[in-house]
Amino acid sequence: MNPDERHYRKLKPVPPQRFRTISEIGEALNALGQGFVTTFRHLFRKPITEEYPEYKRTLPERSRARIVLTRDPDGNERCVACYLCSAACPVSCISMQSAEDDNGRRYARWFRINFGRCIYCGLCEEACPTSAIQLTPQFEHVKREILSMVYEKEDLLVDHSGKDKTYNFYRWAGIRTGDRDKGEHEREDKPVNVRSNMP
Amino acid sequence: MPTLTIDNRRIEVPEGTKVIEAAEALGIMIPRFCYHRALGSVGACRVCAVKIVDGTRKGVQMSCMLDVEEGMVVSTDDPEAVAMRRHVIEWLMLHHPHDCPVCDEGGHCLLQDMTVSGGHGLRRYLGNKRTHLDQYLGPRIQHEMNRCIQCYRCVRYYREFSGYRDLGVTGIGNRVYFGREREGTLENPFSGNLIDICPTGVFTDKPARYFGRRWDLQRGPSVCIHCSLGCSVTVGARYREVARVEARYAKAVNGHFICDRGRWGFPYTNEASRPRAARVDGEATTVGEACAAARNRLLHVAETAGSEAVACLGSERAGLETLKAVAGICRANGWADPLFWLERRARENVAAAVSLLGDDLVLSLRELEAADCVLVFGADPLGEAPMAALALRQARRQGAPVFVFDPRPVELPLDFHHVPLAIEDLPECIRSLVGAAGDRETARGADPTVRSFTDQLAEPSVPPPPEAVAALRTSRRPAVVCGTDVTDAAAIGLAADFAALMKAQGRRAGLFYLMPGANGFGAALAGTEAASLEELLPRIEGGEIRALVAVEADPLGLYPDRGRIEAAMRKLDLLVVLDYLDTDSAAAADVFLPSTTVFETGGTWINQEGRIQIVRGAHRGGIPVSQTGGGGHPPRVFMEEVPGGQAAASGQTLTRLSPAEVKGASEWVRLPPDTDKQSGTRAVLPDPSALRFAPERTALSGAAGDEAMLTVIAVDRTFGTEVLSSRSPWLSAEETAPTVWMHPEEAGRVPLSDGDLLEIDAGGGSLVLPVKIVENMARRTLVIPRHRDAAWQRLGATRLRIERDCIRKAQPVGENAPVKESPPR
Amino acid sequence: MMSATPKKEYPQVLLANRHPDRIATLEEYRSSGGYRALADTLGAGPQDSLKETIAAAVLLGRGGAAFPAGVKLKTVADDAPFPRFLICNADEMEPGTFKDRVLIHADPHQLIEGMALTAYMASAEKGIIFIRPEYESAARILEREVGIAREAGYLGENILDSGFSFDIDVHRSGGRYICGEVTAQINALMGKRPNPAQPPPYPTEKGLWGLPTVVNNVETLCCVPHILRNGADWFQSLALTESGAGTKLYGVSGRVNRPGCFELPIGIPLSEIIEDYAGGMRDGRRFKACLPGGASTGFLPVEHYHIAMDFDSLKSVGNRLGTAAIMVFDETDCLVAATWNLLEFFARESCGWCTPCREGFPYLRDLLWRIENGQGEPEMIGALRELCRDMSYAYCAFSPGGIAPVESLLDLYEEEIVAHIEGKGCPFRKRS
């Protein structure tokens, strides 16, 4: 017997013509019955539906909803207003203006996200080089009044480090800020003394 | 013309082309850092490595250092060459700081582009990064030396190309440092180009610091309107504010660079004090109502006192569309002839220059660099049109001797011969040069007009400088540069005669005029029959002219006789002003209408060689968001109209004021049919042949030998005098109080020491200024800058003669110099 | 290890008048035949035949590059503009090299005569001795002796009534190894930064102030009077090999009993230099390797212990004679540490103009330091090879010279590097 024959033999035999209608009716009734039985069984099972808002499940940390601007472990704002999130955003919902404080630290003078446009894709979080902008699992911020969905920096800035508990961009950047001078950053040598011939 | 093959594509290029340029012509951008078209090839960075498969020098070579050869075969993607380029990127990134997010160069950084396209990602070097301390280099340039990749472009540009010495390189190995010996503002008035040429963020634009990323800016090509050279620029604006101006490559004009005046002269368009609302009798109102009010009042004046009682004044900073509208409205309504100039001498000078230039002699700024001998008559390039000084330097670097005949203490970034003669002696000096350098025999073979001109030349009282004569005799491409600011029509005409004579001798001579304002040429073309305000003033004072419409002009603030112009303005029944600056005239206007700037509506400007440049605006305009938001976040409103956006182009607004329809004002300006909208084409210049070699210029003019008289000239300086750029806080940040320049002999006659106060009784009043004694200037001359703090409007004219007893030492009062008086209304 | 046969005494040409504690005076130089070549040559024959003599003598440059001096002189065109310059490169900063100092302290007038003769052949009227600032005593000696020579009529206007005028200035460098590179030296003399300049044009066409300039090493110039006095054939006969010519100052240092500067014929076997003249290996140890010509040459392994020390035979084994400064290493020396030491020098002395050298040498130094100090990783060997490969495409000859020890370390002693990496430390340190 060749493999094709073996295969066809395993299939159910087609009944003769005069019995076909009866077997079809039988199959249909069987399928219906099975459906009813399954539903009937589920009637007495505990539902897995979670009744929101009476029950609020804790979402995973990586869930993408409301955006926040986090702080670094030293408590300073992480956002340096580099415009990368604004550039990455596919719906252009982020705008900001960067400025420099008295210590030489770049920060956002104002930072605005229009949550009416935001699609919570998380591309801004991926683009951010300082781990400042992060999406959190909090999704209950929608309102009807459209202008109230435009969040300013004071609405976005939180006082914790979000998902990245350790990164502090200014420890690595090599820029002179109030905390660190030239040569005091990670993996840096002291500044070259240009008035000396010593190596 | 050798033909070579690059990546299996053939191209034929001129002899002397480098492989990297040939590749660029094919559209293959070989990575480069130290190579720059204007600075040449030096082979320092080694990132332009390619593999020469066939040629005299085979193997991995640097494409910027190699001349093309016939039959050369080049491969840019050979694995060895790619590996070398990758390796160079890795080397450059060994010490580069991790600061792209906070670096302004991000988004237009050559290092970023090369690094990403070279595929460099992780730093495998385990050593530490070397760091540098930064220097304060002034209010315009930010220094961040950690980012340096040692391409040496900055010092090559600064020291070799532009000729200033205070920025240099110190140190050795990977500790080299690019900076000044001591901190302090860079002395170079072209230092802003460091921002453009630095491939990383070592030198960045300090006023535009942290403004925004380049990809967010509304950018557009534009033209600089701070002098008559018309350099090409690129404007970047965002949130209704012009953020920065960068140099744009223009092959025929400025090449790759612009001066600092053009780069940072733009704040006038963003100023909080910029008038945005229309005003009638001092009350703010809509533009429509103000236009109606102005139109009605103008009609009233025309009906009661005759249409010739209305005059319209444009200026040399306005675009051609505005000037067209000025001419058109005057013609359509039968008003007095349109005015474009304040002083008669300015009108005559520019009209003479434009009519004498000629297609046979005109030189572009780039062509000036190729001259082999340059004579500068009555011009201070660095003060009037800075990029011309840079062009003269390039000519000098090729060996061309440069001679400057000017009474001012002219400074140039090159070694040149300065003959500080009195301005009245200039025509005779040019005549003497014509006589001495003119080869009579060749001239005899020339045109009879030329012959009779050279024959009739009067003998000079002082022989011309022998070095100039010798240089001229052997030159093949002599260039004559002539100013129109402090000179007169005789000198301007003689400069053209001189150049034409050299041309007749078979040399490739050229003529280059510096003109006032950005559109002096356009104004001269527009107003061939017009007069100047100076010539019209008696009719205002006599009551014939009752109404004046000033369009992008400021007679009160700029007419050199303040007392007289104030009295005249008071006599007028109606003053209508259209402008974008809060000038004295705007404050005194009965009806004021706001205009847009070049950044908002663009326009057409004609530069000093007749090049027509048409540019669009870069942004819509209106009050900057930073002002409407008070510095905080922008207002949280939905709004359709733009705050402060009611202004329109002054030409358009002007036609709304016209009772009669203004039409077809374009016939009188001959634009060539194929005018290229982006890069500009030279206008067809008027035929000068009838005006050259005029017999009246062969005779001696009245010499300045009169010892009892002094000449006073009010001049343009690099910073602080040009109307628009003098409002820039970054250019005026380090201004010192203006002084009057005097020769030590003159000072000794008073007597005065450096820093003493000098009181001058001039045509328009008295003024007091501190004295600065300089050696390299003319005797019997006082030079005063047209600075807002210098009270130069009391002089009465921008060039005048006064008697020696009109000057004396003044006693210091509580303050240094009296401030200009406030406007009358 | 002393050899059994007594050492051969070779004729001393350059160091003939050498005293242990003072220079040879003008009189001593003259009585040994000095300034006779100058007297005979000036105004006698045409310069072309003199240049031919130098070329026929195959006088190769002794400053390290070994460029034929005769060929260099011939590249000064007859119609080249005036004034022309002759620069004596006394910037001797190649590590291990001290022969030029020895020559100046031994017989300064030999150098002066050599300069005058070479200047005559090039029709140069101005000579400059560019000397490193650390050689202050040599500089003062030269200034004094130049004055003495001038007074004796061998320098200045119309030397020996020949119509030829030539004078010498002694110029102390600001310091730095790169000033020894010819085009960088010319830049330094013009007050610019001593970055090299790639030819064309060559210095003999456009050098100092854009005028024809001949630059030669001290030792090369010192050979010139002898060649012109005794002939090219004589000079060739001094060498021990067919292709070599003349004598050479070999400066031996390192693990030998008697380091010093020895004038020996070109082509003398290395083993003879070390055993007969330098007193043999110290402490009875065995020869491991040497740098035959200063730090810019590669390691010469023990297989070539008897190699003839001349330019061609070293080139044939992939090495260079360079300045013939022989630095000897014995079996207890760690070549990784030695290479790192050399690279420390090159990293500091890189002029900073081109990227491969400026960044590559510190990178090499860092890798070798880590290998030597127990932080080596296997990938570092590949990284070292890549670096050497791409650093050969640098702007001037500094980089190819500086990587020569590293390349030879990778080619010949890779197992030593591997031992460092696998053993997480220097095996030689534990031994001693």
PDB file of C-alpha atoms in Angstrom, chain C residues 10 238-248 250 264-270 272-273 306-311 313 321:
ATOM      1  CA  TYR C  10      89.102  47.939  12.689  1.00  0.00           C
ATOM      2  CA  LEU C 238      85.810  49.698   4.535  1.00  0.00           C
ATOM      3  CA  ALA C 239      82.653  47.605   4.743  1.00  0.00           C
ATOM      4  CA  LEU C 240      82.674  43.892   5.323  1.00  0.00           C
ATOM      5  CA  THR C 241      79.769  43.093   3.019  1.00  0.00           C
ATOM      6  CA  GLU C 242      79.452  43.525  -0.717  1.00  0.00           C
ATOM      7  CA  SER C 243      76.492  45.881  -0.594  1.00  0.00           C
ATOM      8  CA  GLY C 244      77.611  47.909   2.390  1.00  0.00           C
ATOM      9  CA  ALA C 245      79.867  50.936   2.396  1.00  0.00           C
ATOM     10  CA  GLY C 246      81.872  52.679   5.062  1.00  0.00           C
ATOM     11  CA  THR C 247      82.008  52.385   8.821  1.00  0.00           C
ATOM     12  CA  LYS C 248      79.162  52.921  11.230  1.00  0.00           C
ATOM     13  CA  TYR C 250      77.077  51.192  16.653  1.00  0.00           C
ATOM     14  CA  LEU C 264      82.941  49.327  13.235  1.00  0.00           C
ATOM     15  CA  PRO C 265      82.667  48.431   9.555  1.00  0.00           C
ATOM     16  CA  ILE C 266      79.228  48.061   8.076  1.00  0.00           C
ATOM     17  CA  GLY C 267      78.325  44.418   7.835  1.00  0.00           C
ATOM     18  CA  ILE C 268      80.027  43.327  11.029  1.00  0.00           C
ATOM     19  CA  PRO C 269      78.144  40.426  12.611  1.00  0.00           C
ATOM     20  CA  LEU C 270      75.914  41.311  15.520  1.00  0.00           C
ATOM     21  CA  GLU C 272      80.908  40.121  17.123  1.00  0.00           C
ATOM     22  CA  ILE C 273      79.705  43.529  18.249  1.00  0.00           C
ATOM     23  CA  HIS C 306      75.074  36.340  13.669  1.00  0.00           C
ATOM     24  CA  ILE C 307      73.466  38.550  11.087  1.00  0.00           C
ATOM     25  CA  ALA C 308      75.676  41.031   9.289  1.00  0.00           C
ATOM     26  CA  MET C 309      74.724  44.465  10.535  1.00  0.00           C
ATOM     27  CA  ASP C 310      74.249  46.307   7.305  1.00  0.00           C
ATOM     28  CA  PHE C 311      71.243  47.931   5.689  1.00  0.00           C
ATOM     29  CA  SER C 313      70.791  42.159   5.204  1.00  0.00           C
ATOM     30  CA  LEU C 321      69.408  49.075  10.550  1.00  0.00           C
TER      31      LEU C 321
END
